Amino acid sequence: GEEAQIDFGRGAPIVADGRTQKTWAFRIVLSHSRKAYSEAVFRQTTDAFIRCLENAFRHFGGVPRLLVPDNLRAAVSRADWFEPDLNPKVREFCRHYGTVMVPTRPYRPRDKGKVENAIKYLKDNALKGRQFESLNAQNRFLLDWESRIADQRIHGTTRQQVARLFERERPFLSPLPQGIFPCFQ
């Protein structure tokens, strides 16, 4: 429950009414158990980023103490090696959930290697060659895939089943606050 790493990768396309729309796949990975949450969005906005984080916390049943994203614009106003500036809305979100966000150093993807590998796993396993008729359909598929496939696997690094390791990690997550972040109420 100490750390979670966050990233976006390319999601599966949405094909509806003869039109194809690109999507982004948000993914957050708990560093200890490798339990993950994925959600597809159309744009990487601050509000979409916050909504995905909030949905992930509810999915995990708690909040990691430290969040490690890269320097995406949705979260970081000004990237810097020593003193990055968080978006004010993201800073308030972290305060509401009692967590701390520490972006990686610019141009250092290895600082969040666990989620980089998790994005690759998502793209090569769950989403490869797929397309969906709606964003909702893709998100339902991702939730099902996480529980049936990703959580049941023996992780290559930990050499343990993700779901079992997460059950031991869950009590160490910080509790969820009473309500959701006020900008969504």
mmCIF file with all atom_site columns, C-alpha atoms in Angstrom:
data_model
loop_
_atom_site.group_PDB
_atom_site.id
_atom_site.type_symbol
_atom_site.label_atom_id
_atom_site.label_alt_id
_atom_site.label_comp_id
_atom_site.label_asym_id
_atom_site.label_entity_id
_atom_site.label_seq_id
_atom_site.pdbx_PDB_ins_code
_atom_site.Cartn_x
_atom_site.Cartn_y
_atom_site.Cartn_z
_atom_site.occupancy
_atom_site.B_iso_or_equiv
_atom_site.pdbx_formal_charge
_atom_site.auth_seq_id
_atom_site.auth_comp_id
_atom_site.auth_asym_id
_atom_site.auth_atom_id
_atom_site.pdbx_PDB_model_num
ATOM 1   C CA . GLY A 1 1   ? 0.000   0.000   0.000   1.00 0.00 ? 1   GLY A CA 1
ATOM 2   C CA . GLU A 1 2   ? 2.987   2.302   -0.059  1.00 0.00 ? 2   GLU A CA 1
ATOM 3   C CA . GLU A 1 3   ? 3.276   3.174   -3.764  1.00 0.00 ? 3   GLU A CA 1
ATOM 4   C CA . ALA A 1 4   ? 1.307   3.084   -7.006  1.00 0.00 ? 4   ALA A CA 1
ATOM 5   C CA . GLN A 1 5   ? 2.631   3.980   -10.430 1.00 0.00 ? 5   GLN A CA 1
ATOM 6   C CA . ILE A 1 6   ? 0.429   5.620   -13.073 1.00 0.00 ? 6   ILE A CA 1
ATOM 7   C CA . ASP A 1 7   ? 0.582   5.964   -16.843 1.00 0.00 ? 7   ASP A CA 1
ATOM 8   C CA . PHE A 1 8   ? -1.456  6.233   -20.017 1.00 0.00 ? 8   PHE A CA 1
ATOM 9   C CA . GLY A 1 9   ? -1.000  4.101   -23.120 1.00 0.00 ? 9   GLY A CA 1
ATOM 10  C CA . ARG A 1 10  ? -2.890  3.783   -26.353 1.00 0.00 ? 10  ARG A CA 1
ATOM 11  C CA . GLY A 1 11  ? -6.241  2.027   -25.886 1.00 0.00 ? 11  GLY A CA 1
ATOM 12  C CA . ALA A 1 12  ? -8.295  0.011   -28.360 1.00 0.00 ? 12  ALA A CA 1
ATOM 13  C CA . PRO A 1 13  ? -10.212 1.969   -31.009 1.00 0.00 ? 13  PRO A CA 1
ATOM 14  C CA . ILE A 1 14  ? -13.944 2.640   -30.748 1.00 0.00 ? 14  ILE A CA 1
ATOM 15  C CA . VAL A 1 15  ? -15.760 1.900   -34.007 1.00 0.00 ? 15  VAL A CA 1
ATOM 16  C CA . ALA A 1 16  ? -19.341 3.164   -34.156 1.00 0.00 ? 16  ALA A CA 1
ATOM 17  C CA . ASP A 1 17  ? -21.471 4.448   -37.035 1.00 0.00 ? 17  ASP A CA 1
ATOM 18  C CA . GLY A 1 18  ? -18.599 3.942   -39.466 1.00 0.00 ? 18  GLY A CA 1
ATOM 19  C CA . ARG A 1 19  ? -16.317 6.248   -37.470 1.00 0.00 ? 19  ARG A CA 1
ATOM 20  C CA . THR A 1 20  ? -13.189 5.228   -35.588 1.00 0.00 ? 20  THR A CA 1
ATOM 21  C CA . GLN A 1 21  ? -12.141 7.071   -32.435 1.00 0.00 ? 21  GLN A CA 1
ATOM 22  C CA . LYS A 1 22  ? -8.813  6.633   -30.685 1.00 0.00 ? 22  LYS A CA 1
ATOM 23  C CA . THR A 1 23  ? -8.734  6.008   -26.953 1.00 0.00 ? 23  THR A CA 1
ATOM 24  C CA . TRP A 1 24  ? -6.194  6.183   -24.152 1.00 0.00 ? 24  TRP A CA 1
ATOM 25  C CA . ALA A 1 25  ? -5.844  3.471   -21.521 1.00 0.00 ? 25  ALA A CA 1
ATOM 26  C CA . PHE A 1 26  ? -5.213  4.774   -18.005 1.00 0.00 ? 26  PHE A CA 1
ATOM 27  C CA . ARG A 1 27  ? -3.423  2.204   -15.843 1.00 0.00 ? 27  ARG A CA 1
ATOM 28  C CA . ILE A 1 28  ? -2.406  2.309   -12.200 1.00 0.00 ? 28  ILE A CA 1
ATOM 29  C CA . VAL A 1 29  ? -0.350  -0.482  -10.616 1.00 0.00 ? 29  VAL A CA 1
ATOM 30  C CA . LEU A 1 30  ? 0.249   -1.091  -6.924  1.00 0.00 ? 30  LEU A CA 1
ATOM 31  C CA . SER A 1 31  ? 4.006   -1.558  -6.693  1.00 0.00 ? 31  SER A CA 1
ATOM 32  C CA . HIS A 1 32  ? 3.997   -4.386  -4.139  1.00 0.00 ? 32  HIS A CA 1
ATOM 33  C CA . SER A 1 33  ? 1.311   -6.758  -5.425  1.00 0.00 ? 33  SER A CA 1
ATOM 34  C CA . ARG A 1 34  ? 1.144   -5.523  -9.055  1.00 0.00 ? 34  ARG A CA 1
ATOM 35  C CA . LYS A 1 35  ? -2.646  -5.318  -8.695  1.00 0.00 ? 35  LYS A CA 1
ATOM 36  C CA . ALA A 1 36  ? -3.795  -2.945  -11.426 1.00 0.00 ? 36  ALA A CA 1
ATOM 37  C CA . TYR A 1 37  ? -6.793  -0.957  -12.558 1.00 0.00 ? 37  TYR A CA 1
ATOM 38  C CA . SER A 1 38  ? -7.358  0.086   -16.171 1.00 0.00 ? 38  SER A CA 1
ATOM 39  C CA . GLU A 1 39  ? -9.851  2.510   -17.683 1.00 0.00 ? 39  GLU A CA 1
ATOM 40  C CA . ALA A 1 40  ? -10.244 3.789   -21.235 1.00 0.00 ? 40  ALA A CA 1
ATOM 41  C CA . VAL A 1 41  ? -10.819 7.502   -21.896 1.00 0.00 ? 41  VAL A CA 1
ATOM 42  C CA . PHE A 1 42  ? -10.992 9.649   -25.025 1.00 0.00 ? 42  PHE A CA 1
ATOM 43  C CA . ARG A 1 43  ? -8.732  12.420  -23.739 1.00 0.00 ? 43  ARG A CA 1
ATOM 44  C CA . GLN A 1 44  ? -6.022  12.785  -21.095 1.00 0.00 ? 44  GLN A CA 1
ATOM 45  C CA . THR A 1 45  ? -7.567  15.766  -19.312 1.00 0.00 ? 45  THR A CA 1
ATOM 46  C CA . THR A 1 46  ? -7.153  16.659  -15.656 1.00 0.00 ? 46  THR A CA 1
ATOM 47  C CA . ASP A 1 47  ? -10.774 15.765  -14.931 1.00 0.00 ? 47  ASP A CA 1
ATOM 48  C CA . ALA A 1 48  ? -10.443 12.397  -16.712 1.00 0.00 ? 48  ALA A CA 1
ATOM 49  C CA . PHE A 1 49  ? -7.196  11.709  -14.817 1.00 0.00 ? 49  PHE A CA 1
ATOM 50  C CA . ILE A 1 50  ? -8.834  12.504  -11.461 1.00 0.00 ? 50  ILE A CA 1
ATOM 51  C CA . ARG A 1 51  ? -11.932 10.446  -12.296 1.00 0.00 ? 51  ARG A CA 1
ATOM 52  C CA . CYS A 1 52  ? -9.744  7.450   -13.246 1.00 0.00 ? 52  CYS A CA 1
ATOM 53  C CA . LEU A 1 53  ? -7.736  7.744   -10.014 1.00 0.00 ? 53  LEU A CA 1
ATOM 54  C CA . GLU A 1 54  ? -10.899 7.958   -7.952  1.00 0.00 ? 54  GLU A CA 1
ATOM 55  C CA . ASN A 1 55  ? -12.363 4.894   -9.700  1.00 0.00 ? 55  ASN A CA 1
ATOM 56  C CA . ALA A 1 56  ? -9.093  3.026   -9.079  1.00 0.00 ? 56  ALA A CA 1
ATOM 57  C CA . PHE A 1 57  ? -9.129  3.846   -5.354  1.00 0.00 ? 57  PHE A CA 1
ATOM 58  C CA . ARG A 1 58  ? -12.716 2.596   -5.091  1.00 0.00 ? 58  ARG A CA 1
ATOM 59  C CA . HIS A 1 59  ? -11.735 -0.544  -7.019  1.00 0.00 ? 59  HIS A CA 1
ATOM 60  C CA . PHE A 1 60  ? -8.784  -1.195  -4.668  1.00 0.00 ? 60  PHE A CA 1
ATOM 61  C CA . GLY A 1 61  ? -10.846 -0.362  -1.579  1.00 0.00 ? 61  GLY A CA 1
ATOM 62  C CA . GLY A 1 62  ? -8.204  2.072   -0.351  1.00 0.00 ? 62  GLY A CA 1
ATOM 63  C CA . VAL A 1 63  ? -5.603  4.658   -1.237  1.00 0.00 ? 63  VAL A CA 1
ATOM 64  C CA . PRO A 1 64  ? -1.849  4.173   -1.734  1.00 0.00 ? 64  PRO A CA 1
ATOM 65  C CA . ARG A 1 65  ? 0.307   6.611   0.235   1.00 0.00 ? 65  ARG A CA 1
ATOM 66  C CA . LEU A 1 66  ? 2.407   7.660   -2.787  1.00 0.00 ? 66  LEU A CA 1
ATOM 67  C CA . LEU A 1 67  ? 1.387   8.118   -6.427  1.00 0.00 ? 67  LEU A CA 1
ATOM 68  C CA . VAL A 1 68  ? 4.069   8.160   -9.123  1.00 0.00 ? 68  VAL A CA 1
ATOM 69  C CA . PRO A 1 69  ? 2.955   9.455   -12.541 1.00 0.00 ? 69  PRO A CA 1
ATOM 70  C CA . ASP A 1 70  ? 5.142   10.752  -15.307 1.00 0.00 ? 70  ASP A CA 1
ATOM 71  C CA . ASN A 1 71  ? 4.976   14.456  -16.130 1.00 0.00 ? 71  ASN A CA 1
ATOM 72  C CA . LEU A 1 72  ? 1.685   14.324  -18.025 1.00 0.00 ? 72  LEU A CA 1
ATOM 73  C CA . ARG A 1 73  ? -0.028  17.683  -18.499 1.00 0.00 ? 73  ARG A CA 1
ATOM 74  C CA . ALA A 1 74  ? -3.183  16.474  -16.762 1.00 0.00 ? 74  ALA A CA 1
ATOM 75  C CA . ALA A 1 75  ? -1.275  16.266  -13.458 1.00 0.00 ? 75  ALA A CA 1
ATOM 76  C CA . VAL A 1 76  ? 1.864   18.394  -13.725 1.00 0.00 ? 76  VAL A CA 1
ATOM 77  C CA . SER A 1 77  ? 1.794   22.110  -14.522 1.00 0.00 ? 77  SER A CA 1
ATOM 78  C CA . ARG A 1 78  ? 5.575   22.445  -14.729 1.00 0.00 ? 78  ARG A CA 1
ATOM 79  C CA . ALA A 1 79  ? 7.986   19.532  -14.929 1.00 0.00 ? 79  ALA A CA 1
ATOM 80  C CA . ASP A 1 80  ? 11.246  19.885  -13.027 1.00 0.00 ? 80  ASP A CA 1
ATOM 81  C CA . TRP A 1 81  ? 13.845  17.441  -11.718 1.00 0.00 ? 81  TRP A CA 1
ATOM 82  C CA . PHE A 1 82  ? 13.690  18.818  -8.185  1.00 0.00 ? 82  PHE A CA 1
ATOM 83  C CA . GLU A 1 83  ? 10.472  20.827  -7.709  1.00 0.00 ? 83  GLU A CA 1
ATOM 84  C CA . PRO A 1 84  ? 7.703   19.856  -10.164 1.00 0.00 ? 84  PRO A CA 1
ATOM 85  C CA . ASP A 1 85  ? 4.485   21.873  -9.901  1.00 0.00 ? 85  ASP A CA 1
ATOM 86  C CA . LEU A 1 86  ? 1.308   19.827  -9.650  1.00 0.00 ? 86  LEU A CA 1
ATOM 87  C CA . ASN A 1 87  ? -1.908  21.020  -11.242 1.00 0.00 ? 87  ASN A CA 1
ATOM 88  C CA . PRO A 1 88  ? -3.847  22.782  -8.407  1.00 0.00 ? 88  PRO A CA 1
ATOM 89  C CA . LYS A 1 89  ? -6.902  20.552  -8.887  1.00 0.00 ? 89  LYS A CA 1
ATOM 90  C CA . VAL A 1 90  ? -4.710  17.430  -8.661  1.00 0.00 ? 90  VAL A CA 1
ATOM 91  C CA . ARG A 1 91  ? -3.010  18.809  -5.538  1.00 0.00 ? 91  ARG A CA 1
ATOM 92  C CA . GLU A 1 92  ? -6.431  19.297  -3.885  1.00 0.00 ? 92  GLU A CA 1
ATOM 93  C CA . PHE A 1 93  ? -7.489  15.820  -4.992  1.00 0.00 ? 93  PHE A CA 1
ATOM 94  C CA . CYS A 1 94  ? -4.399  14.344  -3.293  1.00 0.00 ? 94  CYS A CA 1
ATOM 95  C CA . ARG A 1 95  ? -5.132  16.326  -0.137  1.00 0.00 ? 95  ARG A CA 1
ATOM 96  C CA . HIS A 1 96  ? -8.739  15.036  -0.146  1.00 0.00 ? 96  HIS A CA 1
ATOM 97  C CA . TYR A 1 97  ? -7.526  11.419  -0.413  1.00 0.00 ? 97  TYR A CA 1
ATOM 98  C CA . GLY A 1 98  ? -4.587  11.802  1.969   1.00 0.00 ? 98  GLY A CA 1
ATOM 99  C CA . THR A 1 99  ? -1.985  10.786  -0.573  1.00 0.00 ? 99  THR A CA 1
ATOM 100 C CA . VAL A 1 100 ? 1.125   12.366  -2.080  1.00 0.00 ? 100 VAL A CA 1
ATOM 101 C CA . MET A 1 101 ? 1.943   12.618  -5.775  1.00 0.00 ? 101 MET A CA 1
ATOM 102 C CA . VAL A 1 102 ? 5.597   12.669  -6.793  1.00 0.00 ? 102 VAL A CA 1
ATOM 103 C CA . PRO A 1 103 ? 6.074   12.793  -10.583 1.00 0.00 ? 103 PRO A CA 1
ATOM 104 C CA . THR A 1 104 ? 9.059   11.038  -12.104 1.00 0.00 ? 104 THR A CA 1
ATOM 105 C CA . ARG A 1 105 ? 12.050  12.988  -13.304 1.00 0.00 ? 105 ARG A CA 1
ATOM 106 C CA . PRO A 1 106 ? 11.513  14.300  -16.835 1.00 0.00 ? 106 PRO A CA 1
ATOM 107 C CA . TYR A 1 107 ? 12.583  11.879  -19.573 1.00 0.00 ? 107 TYR A CA 1
ATOM 108 C CA . ARG A 1 108 ? 13.164  9.030   -17.095 1.00 0.00 ? 108 ARG A CA 1
ATOM 109 C CA . PRO A 1 109 ? 10.591  6.291   -17.886 1.00 0.00 ? 109 PRO A CA 1
ATOM 110 C CA . ARG A 1 110 ? 12.584  3.799   -15.802 1.00 0.00 ? 110 ARG A CA 1
ATOM 111 C CA . ASP A 1 111 ? 11.514  5.741   -12.687 1.00 0.00 ? 111 ASP A CA 1
ATOM 112 C CA . LYS A 1 112 ? 8.135   4.043   -13.104 1.00 0.00 ? 112 LYS A CA 1
ATOM 113 C CA . GLY A 1 113 ? 9.136   0.769   -14.720 1.00 0.00 ? 113 GLY A CA 1
ATOM 114 C CA . LYS A 1 114 ? 6.382   -1.296  -13.090 1.00 0.00 ? 114 LYS A CA 1
ATOM 115 C CA . VAL A 1 115 ? 3.608   0.613   -14.836 1.00 0.00 ? 115 VAL A CA 1
ATOM 116 C CA . GLU A 1 116 ? 5.553   0.868   -18.102 1.00 0.00 ? 116 GLU A CA 1
ATOM 117 C CA . ASN A 1 117 ? 5.632   -2.939  -18.177 1.00 0.00 ? 117 ASN A CA 1
ATOM 118 C CA . ALA A 1 118 ? 1.969   -3.086  -17.105 1.00 0.00 ? 118 ALA A CA 1
ATOM 119 C CA . ILE A 1 119 ? 0.943   -0.847  -20.018 1.00 0.00 ? 119 ILE A CA 1
ATOM 120 C CA . LYS A 1 120 ? 2.856   -3.108  -22.401 1.00 0.00 ? 120 LYS A CA 1
ATOM 121 C CA . TYR A 1 121 ? 1.123   -6.176  -20.870 1.00 0.00 ? 121 TYR A CA 1
ATOM 122 C CA . LEU A 1 122 ? -2.296  -4.504  -21.264 1.00 0.00 ? 122 LEU A CA 1
ATOM 123 C CA . LYS A 1 123 ? -1.656  -3.594  -24.903 1.00 0.00 ? 123 LYS A CA 1
ATOM 124 C CA . ASP A 1 124 ? -0.135  -6.963  -25.865 1.00 0.00 ? 124 ASP A CA 1
ATOM 125 C CA . ASN A 1 125 ? -2.618  -9.114  -23.947 1.00 0.00 ? 125 ASN A CA 1
ATOM 126 C CA . ALA A 1 126 ? -5.992  -7.464  -23.332 1.00 0.00 ? 126 ALA A CA 1
ATOM 127 C CA . LEU A 1 127 ? -6.257  -4.967  -26.175 1.00 0.00 ? 127 LEU A CA 1
ATOM 128 C CA . LYS A 1 128 ? -4.213  -6.417  -29.026 1.00 0.00 ? 128 LYS A CA 1
ATOM 129 C CA . GLY A 1 129 ? -6.299  -6.603  -32.193 1.00 0.00 ? 129 GLY A CA 1
ATOM 130 C CA . ARG A 1 130 ? -9.500  -5.541  -30.430 1.00 0.00 ? 130 ARG A CA 1
ATOM 131 C CA . GLN A 1 131 ? -11.963 -2.781  -31.130 1.00 0.00 ? 131 GLN A CA 1
ATOM 132 C CA . PHE A 1 132 ? -15.120 -1.850  -29.256 1.00 0.00 ? 132 PHE A CA 1
ATOM 133 C CA . GLU A 1 133 ? -18.458 -0.256  -30.106 1.00 0.00 ? 133 GLU A CA 1
ATOM 134 C CA . SER A 1 134 ? -18.301 2.150   -27.145 1.00 0.00 ? 134 SER A CA 1
ATOM 135 C CA . LEU A 1 135 ? -16.056 3.416   -24.375 1.00 0.00 ? 135 LEU A CA 1
ATOM 136 C CA . ASN A 1 136 ? -18.405 1.781   -21.880 1.00 0.00 ? 136 ASN A CA 1
ATOM 137 C CA . ALA A 1 137 ? -17.965 -1.612  -23.601 1.00 0.00 ? 137 ALA A CA 1
ATOM 138 C CA . GLN A 1 138 ? -14.168 -1.261  -23.495 1.00 0.00 ? 138 GLN A CA 1
ATOM 139 C CA . ASN A 1 139 ? -14.233 -0.382  -19.786 1.00 0.00 ? 139 ASN A CA 1
ATOM 140 C CA . ARG A 1 140 ? -16.497 -3.338  -18.958 1.00 0.00 ? 140 ARG A CA 1
ATOM 141 C CA . PHE A 1 141 ? -14.101 -5.592  -20.862 1.00 0.00 ? 141 PHE A CA 1
ATOM 142 C CA . LEU A 1 142 ? -11.078 -4.154  -19.008 1.00 0.00 ? 142 LEU A CA 1
ATOM 143 C CA . LEU A 1 143 ? -12.661 -4.711  -15.571 1.00 0.00 ? 143 LEU A CA 1
ATOM 144 C CA . ASP A 1 144 ? -13.491 -8.302  -16.481 1.00 0.00 ? 144 ASP A CA 1
ATOM 145 C CA . TRP A 1 145 ? -10.013 -8.892  -17.962 1.00 0.00 ? 145 TRP A CA 1
ATOM 146 C CA . GLU A 1 146 ? -8.317  -7.509  -14.830 1.00 0.00 ? 146 GLU A CA 1
ATOM 147 C CA . SER A 1 147 ? -10.184 -9.913  -12.541 1.00 0.00 ? 147 SER A CA 1
ATOM 148 C CA . ARG A 1 148 ? -10.202 -13.017 -14.787 1.00 0.00 ? 148 ARG A CA 1
ATOM 149 C CA . ILE A 1 149 ? -6.757  -12.769 -16.391 1.00 0.00 ? 149 ILE A CA 1
ATOM 150 C CA . ALA A 1 150 ? -4.390  -10.177 -14.894 1.00 0.00 ? 150 ALA A CA 1
ATOM 151 C CA . ASP A 1 151 ? -5.228  -10.880 -11.235 1.00 0.00 ? 151 ASP A CA 1
ATOM 152 C CA . GLN A 1 152 ? -5.032  -14.670 -11.657 1.00 0.00 ? 152 GLN A CA 1
ATOM 153 C CA . ARG A 1 153 ? -1.599  -14.796 -13.278 1.00 0.00 ? 153 ARG A CA 1
ATOM 154 C CA . ILE A 1 154 ? 1.644   -15.586 -11.519 1.00 0.00 ? 154 ILE A CA 1
ATOM 155 C CA . HIS A 1 155 ? 3.583   -12.342 -11.902 1.00 0.00 ? 155 HIS A CA 1
ATOM 156 C CA . GLY A 1 156 ? 7.007   -12.706 -13.511 1.00 0.00 ? 156 GLY A CA 1
ATOM 157 C CA . THR A 1 157 ? 8.832   -10.553 -10.944 1.00 0.00 ? 157 THR A CA 1
ATOM 158 C CA . THR A 1 158 ? 7.060   -11.398 -7.671  1.00 0.00 ? 158 THR A CA 1
ATOM 159 C CA . ARG A 1 159 ? 6.560   -15.080 -8.606  1.00 0.00 ? 159 ARG A CA 1
ATOM 160 C CA . GLN A 1 160 ? 3.202   -14.961 -6.811  1.00 0.00 ? 160 GLN A CA 1
ATOM 161 C CA . GLN A 1 161 ? -0.410  -14.757 -7.883  1.00 0.00 ? 161 GLN A CA 1
ATOM 162 C CA . VAL A 1 162 ? -1.415  -11.091 -8.122  1.00 0.00 ? 162 VAL A CA 1
ATOM 163 C CA . ALA A 1 163 ? -4.824  -11.560 -6.428  1.00 0.00 ? 163 ALA A CA 1
ATOM 164 C CA . ARG A 1 164 ? -3.373  -13.388 -3.417  1.00 0.00 ? 164 ARG A CA 1
ATOM 165 C CA . LEU A 1 165 ? -0.582  -10.875 -2.947  1.00 0.00 ? 165 LEU A CA 1
ATOM 166 C CA . PHE A 1 166 ? -3.109  -8.026  -3.208  1.00 0.00 ? 166 PHE A CA 1
ATOM 167 C CA . GLU A 1 167 ? -5.245  -9.557  -0.432  1.00 0.00 ? 167 GLU A CA 1
ATOM 168 C CA . ARG A 1 168 ? -2.218  -9.304  1.860   1.00 0.00 ? 168 ARG A CA 1
ATOM 169 C CA . GLU A 1 169 ? -1.496  -5.743  0.665   1.00 0.00 ? 169 GLU A CA 1
ATOM 170 C CA . ARG A 1 170 ? -5.067  -4.392  0.888   1.00 0.00 ? 170 ARG A CA 1
ATOM 171 C CA . PRO A 1 171 ? -5.054  -3.778  4.691   1.00 0.00 ? 171 PRO A CA 1
ATOM 172 C CA . PHE A 1 172 ? -2.059  -1.460  4.261   1.00 0.00 ? 172 PHE A CA 1
ATOM 173 C CA . LEU A 1 173 ? -3.892  0.910   1.903   1.00 0.00 ? 173 LEU A CA 1
ATOM 174 C CA . SER A 1 174 ? -5.149  4.097   3.551   1.00 0.00 ? 174 SER A CA 1
ATOM 175 C CA . PRO A 1 175 ? -8.918  4.187   4.058   1.00 0.00 ? 175 PRO A CA 1
ATOM 176 C CA . LEU A 1 176 ? -11.161 5.947   1.571   1.00 0.00 ? 176 LEU A CA 1
ATOM 177 C CA . PRO A 1 177 ? -12.583 9.306   2.696   1.00 0.00 ? 177 PRO A CA 1
ATOM 178 C CA . GLN A 1 178 ? -16.309 9.647   3.435   1.00 0.00 ? 178 GLN A CA 1
ATOM 179 C CA . GLY A 1 179 ? -17.188 11.296  0.123   1.00 0.00 ? 179 GLY A CA 1
ATOM 180 C CA . ILE A 1 180 ? -15.881 11.622  -3.383  1.00 0.00 ? 180 ILE A CA 1
ATOM 181 C CA . PHE A 1 181 ? -13.732 14.536  -4.461  1.00 0.00 ? 181 PHE A CA 1
ATOM 182 C CA . PRO A 1 182 ? -16.016 17.625  -4.385  1.00 0.00 ? 182 PRO A CA 1
ATOM 183 C CA . CYS A 1 183 ? -15.603 18.597  -8.033  1.00 0.00 ? 183 CYS A CA 1
ATOM 184 C CA . PHE A 1 184 ? -17.694 15.528  -8.951  1.00 0.00 ? 184 PHE A CA 1
ATOM 185 C CA . GLN A 1 185 ? -20.559 16.223  -6.520  1.00 0.00 ? 185 GLN A CA 1
#
